[in-house]
Amino acid sequence: QVQVVESGGGLVQPGGSLRLSCAASGSILIIDPMSWYRQAPGKQRELVAQITRGGTTNYADSVKGRFAISRDNAKNTVYLQMNSLKPEDTAVYYCNARGVGVMGKYDAWGRGTQVTVSS
């Protein structure tokens, strides 16, 4: 009943910036929370940043001070501003939306967008 689509990934040099976007669509009543996860080669998927409908945020220790998550509730969209990027940030970044739709609770995942940090 709910779908999410990520965009904005790409290749960036160390120290550079990138902004990811994720748009949710479908029979949405509430999205709470929206999150960004990432998975690097050979590693498990990890939570990068999360934001509630009310704007409360939390971040992985590895990205605190460098990444910022925000959302536009009217557009059902979440963003991840990534600054001071490091090679270890290279991963597929996934958007996750949880909440309630007209048919009940949902847990929607995007297909991912590749972020590569390399000189």
mmCIF file of N, CA, C and O in Angstrom, residues 18-79:
data_model
loop_
_atom_site.group_PDB
_atom_site.id
_atom_site.type_symbol
_atom_site.label_atom_id
_atom_site.label_comp_id
_atom_site.label_asym_id
_atom_site.label_seq_id
_atom_site.Cartn_x
_atom_site.Cartn_y
_atom_site.Cartn_z
ATOM 1 N N LEU A 18 26.541 15.572 -0.502
ATOM 2 C CA LEU A 18 25.522 14.970 -1.334
ATOM 3 C C LEU A 18 24.214 15.021 -0.566
ATOM 4 O O LEU A 18 24.213 14.914 0.667
ATOM 5 N N ARG A 19 23.107 15.179 -1.272
ATOM 6 C CA ARG A 19 21.802 15.149 -0.626
ATOM 7 C C ARG A 19 20.933 14.076 -1.256
ATOM 8 O O ARG A 19 20.704 14.075 -2.468
ATOM 9 N N LEU A 20 20.455 13.173 -0.426
ATOM 10 C CA LEU A 20 19.558 12.122 -0.860
ATOM 11 C C LEU A 20 18.114 12.517 -0.584
ATOM 12 O O LEU A 20 17.820 13.204 0.393
ATOM 13 N N SER A 21 17.222 12.061 -1.444
ATOM 14 C CA SER A 21 15.800 12.298 -1.271
ATOM 15 C C SER A 21 15.054 10.980 -1.316
ATOM 16 O O SER A 21 15.472 10.037 -1.984
ATOM 17 N N CYS A 22 13.947 10.928 -0.626
ATOM 18 C CA CYS A 22 13.096 9.745 -0.628
ATOM 19 C C CYS A 22 11.651 10.195 -0.593
ATOM 20 O O CYS A 22 11.234 10.885 0.346
ATOM 21 N N ALA A 23 10.901 9.798 -1.589
ATOM 22 C CA ALA A 23 9.495 10.157 -1.679
ATOM 23 C C ALA A 23 8.623 8.927 -1.447
ATOM 24 O O ALA A 23 8.820 7.890 -2.085
ATOM 25 N N ALA A 24 7.683 9.051 -0.551
ATOM 26 C CA ALA A 24 6.736 7.983 -0.266
ATOM 27 C C ALA A 24 5.409 8.268 -0.958
ATOM 28 O O ALA A 24 4.992 9.421 -1.076
ATOM 29 N N SER A 25 4.762 7.217 -1.397
ATOM 30 C CA SER A 25 3.473 7.363 -2.049
ATOM 31 C C SER A 25 2.589 6.170 -1.717
ATOM 32 O O SER A 25 3.074 5.125 -1.288
ATOM 33 N N GLY A 26 1.303 6.336 -1.927
ATOM 34 C CA GLY A 26 0.355 5.279 -1.659
ATOM 35 C C GLY A 26 -0.736 5.722 -0.713
ATOM 36 O O GLY A 26 -0.966 6.913 -0.517
ATOM 37 N N SER A 27 -1.397 4.746 -0.140
ATOM 38 C CA SER A 27 -2.534 5.014 0.740
ATOM 39 C C SER A 27 -2.058 5.328 2.155
ATOM 40 O O SER A 27 -2.319 4.583 3.107
ATOM 41 N N ILE A 28 -1.389 6.457 2.285
ATOM 42 C CA ILE A 28 -0.725 6.835 3.531
ATOM 43 C C ILE A 28 -1.649 7.642 4.430
ATOM 44 O O ILE A 28 -2.267 8.610 3.998
ATOM 45 N N LEU A 29 -1.687 7.240 5.679
ATOM 46 C CA LEU A 29 -2.323 8.047 6.709
ATOM 47 C C LEU A 29 -1.267 8.719 7.581
ATOM 48 O O LEU A 29 -1.340 9.914 7.842
ATOM 49 N N ILE A 30 -0.298 7.932 8.034
ATOM 50 C CA ILE A 30 0.772 8.428 8.895
ATOM 51 C C ILE A 30 2.086 7.788 8.477
ATOM 52 O O ILE A 30 2.139 6.591 8.195
ATOM 53 N N ILE A 31 3.150 8.591 8.437
ATOM 54 C CA ILE A 31 4.505 8.079 8.284
ATOM 55 C C ILE A 31 5.274 8.469 9.547
ATOM 56 O O ILE A 31 5.520 9.647 9.785
ATOM 57 N N ASP A 32 5.654 7.475 10.320
ATOM 58 C CA ASP A 32 6.347 7.740 11.568
ATOM 59 C C ASP A 32 7.000 6.469 12.079
ATOM 60 O O ASP A 32 6.304 5.554 12.524
ATOM 61 N N PRO A 33 8.319 6.396 12.021
ATOM 62 C CA PRO A 33 9.266 7.390 11.522
ATOM 63 C C PRO A 33 9.646 7.158 10.060
ATOM 64 O O PRO A 33 9.187 6.200 9.446
ATOM 65 N N MET A 34 10.498 8.024 9.545
ATOM 66 C CA MET A 34 11.209 7.783 8.299
ATOM 67 C C MET A 34 12.690 7.677 8.621
ATOM 68 O O MET A 34 13.190 8.408 9.474
ATOM 69 N N SER A 35 13.365 6.780 7.932
ATOM 70 C CA SER A 35 14.745 6.472 8.273
ATOM 71 C C SER A 35 15.582 6.273 7.025
ATOM 72 O O SER A 35 15.073 5.930 5.959
ATOM 73 N N TRP A 36 16.878 6.477 7.202
ATOM 74 C CA TRP A 36 17.872 6.116 6.204
ATOM 75 C C TRP A 36 18.770 5.035 6.784
ATOM 76 O O TRP A 36 19.298 5.186 7.892
ATOM 77 N N TYR A 37 18.927 3.964 6.044
ATOM 78 C CA TYR A 37 19.857 2.899 6.359
ATOM 79 C C TYR A 37 20.912 2.836 5.266
ATOM 80 O O TYR A 37 20.732 3.376 4.174
ATOM 81 N N ARG A 38 22.009 2.163 5.555
ATOM 82 C CA ARG A 38 23.006 1.927 4.519
ATOM 83 C C ARG A 38 23.633 0.562 4.708
ATOM 84 O O ARG A 38 23.668 0.024 5.808
ATOM 85 N N GLN A 39 24.117 0.027 3.612
ATOM 86 C CA GLN A 39 24.801 -1.253 3.641
ATOM 87 C C GLN A 39 26.012 -1.183 2.722
ATOM 88 O O GLN A 39 25.877 -0.986 1.516
ATOM 89 N N ALA A 40 27.175 -1.332 3.320
ATOM 90 C CA ALA A 40 28.422 -1.362 2.575
ATOM 91 C C ALA A 40 28.774 -2.798 2.232
ATOM 92 O O ALA A 40 28.316 -3.736 2.902
ATOM 93 N N PRO A 41 29.588 -3.012 1.197
ATOM 94 C CA PRO A 41 29.980 -4.374 0.835
ATOM 95 C C PRO A 41 30.595 -5.119 2.008
ATOM 96 O O PRO A 41 31.484 -4.603 2.684
ATOM 97 N N GLY A 42 30.105 -6.323 2.257
ATOM 98 C CA GLY A 42 30.635 -7.144 3.324
ATOM 99 C C GLY A 42 30.178 -6.772 4.716
ATOM 100 O O GLY A 42 30.642 -7.370 5.692
ATOM 101 N N LYS A 43 29.286 -5.807 4.834
ATOM 102 C CA LYS A 43 28.811 -5.372 6.131
ATOM 103 C C LYS A 43 27.292 -5.502 6.224
ATOM 104 O O LYS A 43 26.598 -5.592 5.213
ATOM 105 N N GLN A 44 26.804 -5.497 7.452
ATOM 106 C CA GLN A 44 25.372 -5.553 7.677
ATOM 107 C C GLN A 44 24.746 -4.175 7.485
ATOM 108 O O GLN A 44 25.409 -3.147 7.613
ATOM 109 N N ARG A 45 23.471 -4.186 7.169
ATOM 110 C CA ARG A 45 22.753 -2.934 7.041
ATOM 111 C C ARG A 45 22.672 -2.240 8.399
ATOM 112 O O ARG A 45 22.409 -2.880 9.422
ATOM 113 N N GLU A 46 22.904 -0.932 8.403
ATOM 114 C CA GLU A 46 22.888 -0.174 9.642
ATOM 115 C C GLU A 46 22.005 1.056 9.518
ATOM 116 O O GLU A 46 21.861 1.636 8.434
ATOM 117 N N LEU A 47 21.450 1.458 10.628
ATOM 118 C CA LEU A 47 20.657 2.678 10.677
ATOM 119 C C LEU A 47 21.595 3.876 10.670
ATOM 120 O O LEU A 47 22.503 3.965 11.489
ATOM 121 N N VAL A 48 21.355 4.797 9.755
ATOM 122 C CA VAL A 48 22.166 6.001 9.634
ATOM 123 C C VAL A 48 21.509 7.173 10.339
ATOM 124 O O VAL A 48 22.145 7.894 11.108
ATOM 125 N N ALA A 49 20.242 7.401 10.051
ATOM 126 C CA ALA A 49 19.525 8.528 10.618
ATOM 127 C C ALA A 49 18.040 8.233 10.615
ATOM 128 O O ALA A 49 17.541 7.502 9.761
ATOM 129 N N GLN A 50 17.338 8.824 11.555
ATOM 130 C CA GLN A 50 15.909 8.591 11.696
ATOM 131 C C GLN A 50 15.239 9.874 12.153
ATOM 132 O O GLN A 50 15.793 10.629 12.946
ATOM 133 N N ILE A 51 14.026 10.098 11.664
ATOM 134 C CA ILE A 51 13.273 11.279 12.068
ATOM 135 C C ILE A 51 11.814 10.900 12.267
ATOM 136 O O ILE A 51 11.226 10.174 11.464
ATOM 137 N N THR A 52 11.231 11.376 13.349
ATOM 138 C CA THR A 52 9.823 11.136 13.621
ATOM 139 C C THR A 52 8.967 12.184 12.931
ATOM 140 O O THR A 52 9.462 13.185 12.415
ATOM 141 N N ARG A 53 7.665 11.954 12.939
ATOM 142 C CA ARG A 53 6.753 12.917 12.347
ATOM 143 C C ARG A 53 6.854 14.268 13.044
ATOM 144 O O ARG A 53 6.669 15.309 12.402
ATOM 145 N N GLY A 54 7.149 14.255 14.334
ATOM 146 C CA GLY A 54 7.286 15.486 15.080
ATOM 147 C C GLY A 54 8.635 16.156 14.955
ATOM 148 O O GLY A 54 8.824 17.249 15.502
ATOM 149 N N GLY A 55 9.584 15.528 14.265
ATOM 150 C CA GLY A 55 10.872 16.146 14.022
ATOM 151 C C GLY A 55 12.003 15.691 14.923
ATOM 152 O O GLY A 55 13.112 16.225 14.819
ATOM 153 N N THR A 56 11.763 14.733 15.797
ATOM 154 C CA THR A 56 12.828 14.205 16.633
ATOM 155 C C THR A 56 13.775 13.359 15.791
ATOM 156 O O THR A 56 13.335 12.506 15.025
ATOM 157 N N THR A 57 15.068 13.588 15.937
ATOM 158 C CA THR A 57 16.063 12.899 15.123
ATOM 159 C C THR A 57 17.029 12.100 15.977
ATOM 160 O O THR A 57 17.249 12.406 17.152
ATOM 161 N N ASN A 58 17.607 11.076 15.368
ATOM 162 C CA ASN A 58 18.734 10.395 15.956
ATOM 163 C C ASN A 58 19.647 9.921 14.835
ATOM 164 O O ASN A 58 19.194 9.665 13.716
ATOM 165 N N TYR A 59 20.939 9.806 15.157
ATOM 166 C CA TYR A 59 21.945 9.499 14.160
ATOM 167 C C TYR A 59 22.892 8.430 14.666
ATOM 168 O O TYR A 59 23.139 8.316 15.871
ATOM 169 N N ALA A 60 23.443 7.680 13.736
ATOM 170 C CA ALA A 60 24.551 6.806 14.073
ATOM 171 C C ALA A 60 25.742 7.650 14.512
ATOM 172 O O ALA A 60 25.959 8.749 13.993
ATOM 173 N N ASP A 61 26.505 7.143 15.470
ATOM 174 C CA ASP A 61 27.654 7.897 15.964
ATOM 175 C C ASP A 61 28.625 8.263 14.841
ATOM 176 O O ASP A 61 29.245 9.331 14.875
ATOM 177 N N SER A 62 28.742 7.405 13.855
ATOM 178 C CA SER A 62 29.704 7.616 12.787
ATOM 179 C C SER A 62 29.361 8.795 11.878
ATOM 180 O O SER A 62 30.227 9.272 11.144
ATOM 181 N N VAL A 63 28.118 9.275 11.923
ATOM 182 C CA VAL A 63 27.714 10.365 11.034
ATOM 183 C C VAL A 63 27.299 11.615 11.785
ATOM 184 O O VAL A 63 26.996 12.635 11.142
ATOM 185 N N LYS A 64 27.292 11.584 13.095
ATOM 186 C CA LYS A 64 26.898 12.755 13.875
ATOM 187 C C LYS A 64 27.799 13.940 13.557
ATOM 188 O O LYS A 64 29.013 13.818 13.497
ATOM 189 N N GLY A 65 27.173 15.078 13.348
ATOM 190 C CA GLY A 65 27.908 16.276 13.007
ATOM 191 C C GLY A 65 28.195 16.430 11.534
ATOM 192 O O GLY A 65 28.641 17.502 11.102
ATOM 193 N N ARG A 66 27.947 15.377 10.750
ATOM 194 C CA ARG A 66 28.205 15.430 9.316
ATOM 195 C C ARG A 66 26.934 15.295 8.488
ATOM 196 O O ARG A 66 26.815 15.900 7.421
ATOM 197 N N PHE A 67 26.000 14.476 8.958
ATOM 198 C CA PHE A 67 24.759 14.228 8.227
ATOM 199 C C PHE A 67 23.595 14.908 8.934
ATOM 200 O O PHE A 67 23.605 15.068 10.157
ATOM 201 N N ALA A 68 22.584 15.269 8.175
ATOM 202 C CA ALA A 68 21.370 15.850 8.739
ATOM 203 C C ALA A 68 20.154 15.296 8.016
ATOM 204 O O ALA A 68 20.091 15.331 6.783
ATOM 205 N N ILE A 69 19.213 14.776 8.774
ATOM 206 C CA ILE A 69 17.987 14.255 8.206
ATOM 207 C C ILE A 69 16.866 15.270 8.410
ATOM 208 O O ILE A 69 16.798 15.945 9.443
ATOM 209 N N SER A 70 16.006 15.390 7.430
ATOM 210 C CA SER A 70 14.862 16.279 7.520
ATOM 211 C C SER A 70 13.707 15.678 6.736
ATOM 212 O O SER A 70 13.899 14.749 5.944
ATOM 213 N N ARG A 71 12.513 16.193 6.970
ATOM 214 C CA ARG A 71 11.358 15.673 6.240
ATOM 215 C C ARG A 71 10.356 16.776 5.959
ATOM 216 O O ARG A 71 10.262 17.762 6.690
ATOM 217 N N ASP A 72 9.630 16.586 4.890
ATOM 218 C CA ASP A 72 8.535 17.460 4.513
ATOM 219 C C ASP A 72 7.279 16.606 4.588
ATOM 220 O O ASP A 72 7.001 15.814 3.687
ATOM 221 N N ASN A 73 6.544 16.741 5.663
ATOM 222 C CA ASN A 73 5.373 15.892 5.871
ATOM 223 C C ASN A 73 4.310 16.090 4.795
ATOM 224 O O ASN A 73 3.621 15.144 4.410
ATOM 225 N N ALA A 74 4.170 17.315 4.325
ATOM 226 C CA ALA A 74 3.173 17.600 3.300
ATOM 227 C C ALA A 74 3.477 16.873 1.999
ATOM 228 O O ALA A 74 2.564 16.524 1.249
ATOM 229 N N LYS A 75 4.756 16.642 1.723
ATOM 230 C CA LYS A 75 5.172 15.968 0.496
ATOM 231 C C LYS A 75 5.519 14.501 0.722
ATOM 232 O O LYS A 75 5.911 13.822 -0.225
ATOM 233 N N ASN A 76 5.402 14.037 1.952
ATOM 234 C CA ASN A 76 5.779 12.661 2.298
ATOM 235 C C ASN A 76 7.193 12.339 1.819
ATOM 236 O O ASN A 76 7.450 11.273 1.253
ATOM 237 N N THR A 77 8.093 13.266 2.070
ATOM 238 C CA THR A 77 9.457 13.158 1.586
ATOM 239 C C THR A 77 10.447 13.350 2.724
ATOM 240 O O THR A 77 10.241 14.197 3.598
ATOM 241 N N VAL A 78 11.509 12.565 2.702
ATOM 242 C CA VAL A 78 12.589 12.694 3.664
ATOM 243 C C VAL A 78 13.884 12.938 2.904
ATOM 244 O O VAL A 78 14.065 12.444 1.788
ATOM 245 N N TYR A 79 14.785 13.698 3.523
ATOM 246 C CA TYR A 79 16.057 14.045 2.915
ATOM 247 C C TYR A 79 17.198 13.648 3.849
ATOM 248 O O TYR A 79 17.036 13.594 5.062
#
